[in-house]
Amino acid sequence: TQLLEQSPQFLSIQEGENLTVYCNSSSVFSSLQWYRQEPGEGPVLLVTVVTGGEVKKLKRLTFQFGDARKDSSLHITAAQPGDTGLYLCAGANNNAGNMLTFGGGTRLMVKP
Amino acid sequence: ETGVTQSPTHLIKTRGQQVTLRCSSQSGHNTVSWYQQALGQGPQFIFQYYREEENGRGNFPPRFSGLQFPNYSSELNVNALELDDSALYLCASTRAIAGGTDTQYFGPGTRLTVL
């Protein structure tokens, strides 16, 4: 069974601060995806990383895939209240029909 | 919006009852996956349907079953409801490509409460 551990589970910071969310596994994934979920809605895809060591940037968000494709991180620079939400990482394996294995999520609150 | 719709939005049932949840996939998508998200947790994979057949299943008992129709829409059926079945049920659609599937797009979910 593949598992993804996310840390921290909760994060409450002030506007303007930086933060990093981690997603770790002992398993290798074909790709890893990061989602953001608002209350009462489904997860919305932020980014997919595929290559070990890959770094992708989305405005103030930086995503990194570990060299061994077992772990990933999400770094947010100068967080804003609009960044508040549940951040989920999910690993996919092409051998398993791209079934997604989700981490437990990081609930981020950015206070103005 | 992802183009994936789910119905109903909310549902309240009692223990032992049966429930059917529905999902319409995004245009051009032929694969549908269902996930269960308990409060405060990440989604858990239930099963996936491709070309009207189950194409992978997570660690869920047989009382969780599904269907996919020729128009690629899907249903999730849960029999003999238990209190722990209370959760947000998410449907995700995608298209099969060589070597796997493309990005999955999630619907807004159905919030099921079992009393």
XYZ file of C-alpha atoms in Angstrom:
227
model
C 0.000 0.000 0.000
C 1.370 3.387 -0.986
C 1.123 6.120 1.613
C 1.775 9.845 1.456
C 2.527 11.761 4.627
C 1.905 15.487 4.592
C 3.290 17.954 7.090
C 2.364 20.068 8.807
C -1.313 19.188 9.193
C -2.218 22.742 10.206
C -0.504 26.037 9.603
C -1.634 29.468 10.724
C 0.533 32.366 9.616
C 0.407 36.122 9.101
C 0.077 37.713 5.695
C 3.481 38.195 4.100
C 5.163 35.197 5.707
C 6.697 32.313 3.769
C 5.813 28.663 4.307
C 6.692 25.191 3.079
C 4.475 22.108 3.005
C 6.046 18.682 2.709
C 4.778 15.474 1.158
C 6.764 12.300 1.819
C 6.467 8.652 0.869
C 8.521 5.484 0.858
C 7.047 4.658 -2.562
C 7.975 5.919 -6.014
C 5.274 7.640 -8.036
C 5.006 8.243 -11.781
C 3.896 11.769 -11.043
C 2.850 13.881 -8.119
C 0.121 16.459 -8.086
C -0.750 19.314 -5.765
C -4.338 20.375 -5.258
C -6.064 23.151 -3.358
C -9.506 22.560 -1.930
C -11.956 25.152 -0.648
C -14.740 24.229 1.788
C -17.677 22.573 0.012
C -15.763 22.139 -3.233
C -13.694 19.475 -4.921
C -9.896 19.655 -5.159
C -8.550 21.929 -7.902
C -5.292 20.950 -9.563
C -2.419 23.398 -9.061
C 0.450 21.530 -10.680
C 1.737 18.131 -11.805
C 5.400 17.215 -11.447
C 6.729 14.230 -13.338
C 10.523 14.280 -13.499
C 12.728 13.656 -10.460
C 14.257 16.949 -9.328
C 11.720 18.972 -11.277
C 10.865 22.458 -10.027
C 7.760 24.315 -11.169
C 6.684 27.829 -10.300
C 3.167 29.202 -10.282
C 3.329 32.868 -9.306
C 4.251 32.811 -5.597
C 4.060 29.012 -5.379
C 7.107 26.814 -6.000
C 6.728 23.054 -6.318
C 9.579 20.576 -6.204
C 9.648 16.840 -6.911
C 12.338 14.855 -5.138
C 15.130 13.272 -7.154
C 13.858 9.783 -6.305
C 10.230 10.747 -7.048
C 9.156 9.816 -3.527
C 8.645 13.244 -2.027
C 7.635 16.769 -2.906
C 7.386 20.207 -1.388
C 5.232 23.277 -1.908
C 6.699 26.642 -0.947
C 4.576 29.779 -0.811
C 6.294 33.148 -0.745
C 4.632 36.170 0.863
C 1.414 34.356 1.697
C -1.858 36.205 1.263
C -5.281 35.613 2.861
C -6.484 34.298 -0.508
C -4.040 31.402 -0.134
C -6.117 30.059 2.757
C -7.369 26.540 2.069
C -6.596 22.835 2.214
C -3.527 21.819 0.238
C -3.374 18.196 -0.868
C -0.589 16.246 -2.505
C -1.452 13.165 -4.523
C 0.781 10.551 -6.102
C -0.177 8.747 -9.287
C 1.067 5.567 -10.893
C 0.504 4.844 -14.551
C 0.635 1.144 -13.716
C -2.439 1.540 -11.530
C -4.700 3.381 -13.947
C -3.447 6.669 -12.541
C -5.254 6.011 -9.269
C -4.423 8.907 -6.963
C -3.044 8.324 -3.498
C -3.663 11.455 -1.441
C -1.860 12.772 1.570
C -3.847 13.845 4.601
C -3.723 17.498 3.608
C -2.345 20.704 5.110
C -4.903 23.212 6.259
C -3.443 26.693 5.786
C -4.861 29.849 7.287
C -3.302 33.173 6.362
C -4.381 35.989 8.650
C -4.434 39.582 7.402
C -15.108 25.103 -13.165
C -14.001 21.629 -14.238
C -17.133 20.607 -16.145
C -17.656 17.665 -13.786
C -21.030 17.778 -12.054
C -22.344 15.716 -9.157
C -25.774 15.240 -7.647
C -27.181 15.632 -5.154
C -25.126 18.276 -3.353
C -26.145 17.093 0.097
C -27.877 13.982 1.342
C -28.986 12.720 4.739
C -29.650 9.018 5.267
C -30.052 6.692 8.224
C -28.053 3.592 9.071
C -28.935 0.567 6.950
C -30.334 2.569 4.060
C -28.992 2.577 0.527
C -27.808 5.606 -1.443
C -27.007 6.400 -5.089
C -24.743 9.283 -6.024
C -24.373 10.546 -9.580
C -21.588 12.082 -11.619
C -21.461 13.577 -15.103
C -17.968 13.653 -16.506
C -16.312 16.400 -18.485
C -16.870 16.301 -22.236
C -14.339 14.027 -23.927
C -13.510 12.116 -20.759
C -14.080 8.354 -20.721
C -12.759 7.427 -17.282
C -14.380 8.178 -13.938
C -12.946 7.669 -10.469
C -14.720 7.942 -7.127
C -13.121 9.056 -3.876
C -14.322 9.258 -0.280
C -13.110 12.188 1.810
C -13.847 11.971 5.510
C -13.866 15.204 7.481
C -10.353 16.525 8.017
C -8.702 13.905 5.820
C -7.474 13.521 2.268
C -9.603 11.695 -0.321
C -9.404 7.893 -0.453
C -9.728 6.056 -3.771
C -12.859 3.882 -4.009
C -12.798 2.664 -7.619
C -12.398 3.679 -11.226
C -14.552 2.952 -14.268
C -13.390 2.824 -17.859
C -15.584 1.788 -20.774
C -18.369 0.790 -18.394
C -16.197 -1.653 -16.432
C -14.475 -1.388 -13.071
C -10.804 -0.685 -13.723
C -9.262 -0.659 -10.271
C -10.550 -0.628 -6.715
C -9.317 0.690 -3.406
C -9.780 -0.832 0.026
C -13.561 -0.550 0.229
C -16.080 -3.345 0.950
C -18.380 -4.796 -1.729
C -21.336 -2.772 -0.474
C -19.674 0.082 -2.373
C -20.497 -0.508 -6.040
C -20.635 1.535 -9.183
C -21.798 1.851 -12.730
C -20.632 3.708 -15.783
C -23.020 4.425 -18.637
C -22.375 4.666 -22.396
C -22.271 8.472 -22.115
C -19.481 7.990 -19.503
C -21.566 9.326 -16.619
C -21.342 7.250 -13.472
C -23.115 6.216 -10.292
C -21.791 5.239 -6.888
C -24.079 2.992 -4.850
C -23.612 2.275 -1.170
C -25.724 -0.367 0.544
C -26.312 -0.938 4.254
C -25.061 2.519 5.195
C -22.938 2.857 8.320
C -22.215 5.948 10.390
C -18.597 5.947 9.153
C -19.824 6.331 5.578
C -20.539 9.983 6.368
C -18.147 11.868 4.101
C -17.725 14.003 1.002
C -17.880 11.759 -2.071
C -15.857 13.084 -4.977
C -16.024 12.101 -8.595
C -13.102 12.761 -10.934
C -13.101 12.377 -14.687
C -10.236 12.001 -17.101
C -9.404 10.458 -20.435
C -7.358 7.356 -20.989
C -4.108 7.982 -22.847
C -1.226 5.728 -23.836
C 0.531 4.586 -20.668
C -2.192 5.665 -18.275
C -4.630 8.523 -17.957
C -4.525 12.281 -18.266
C -5.108 14.789 -15.458
C -8.146 14.052 -13.303
C -10.695 16.820 -12.824
C -12.849 16.751 -9.724
C -16.474 17.587 -9.264
C -17.725 19.581 -6.254
C -18.692 16.438 -4.360
C -21.758 15.103 -2.596
C -21.857 15.529 1.174
C -23.424 12.393 2.675
C -24.489 12.347 6.304
C -25.539 9.045 7.876
C -27.522 9.314 11.105
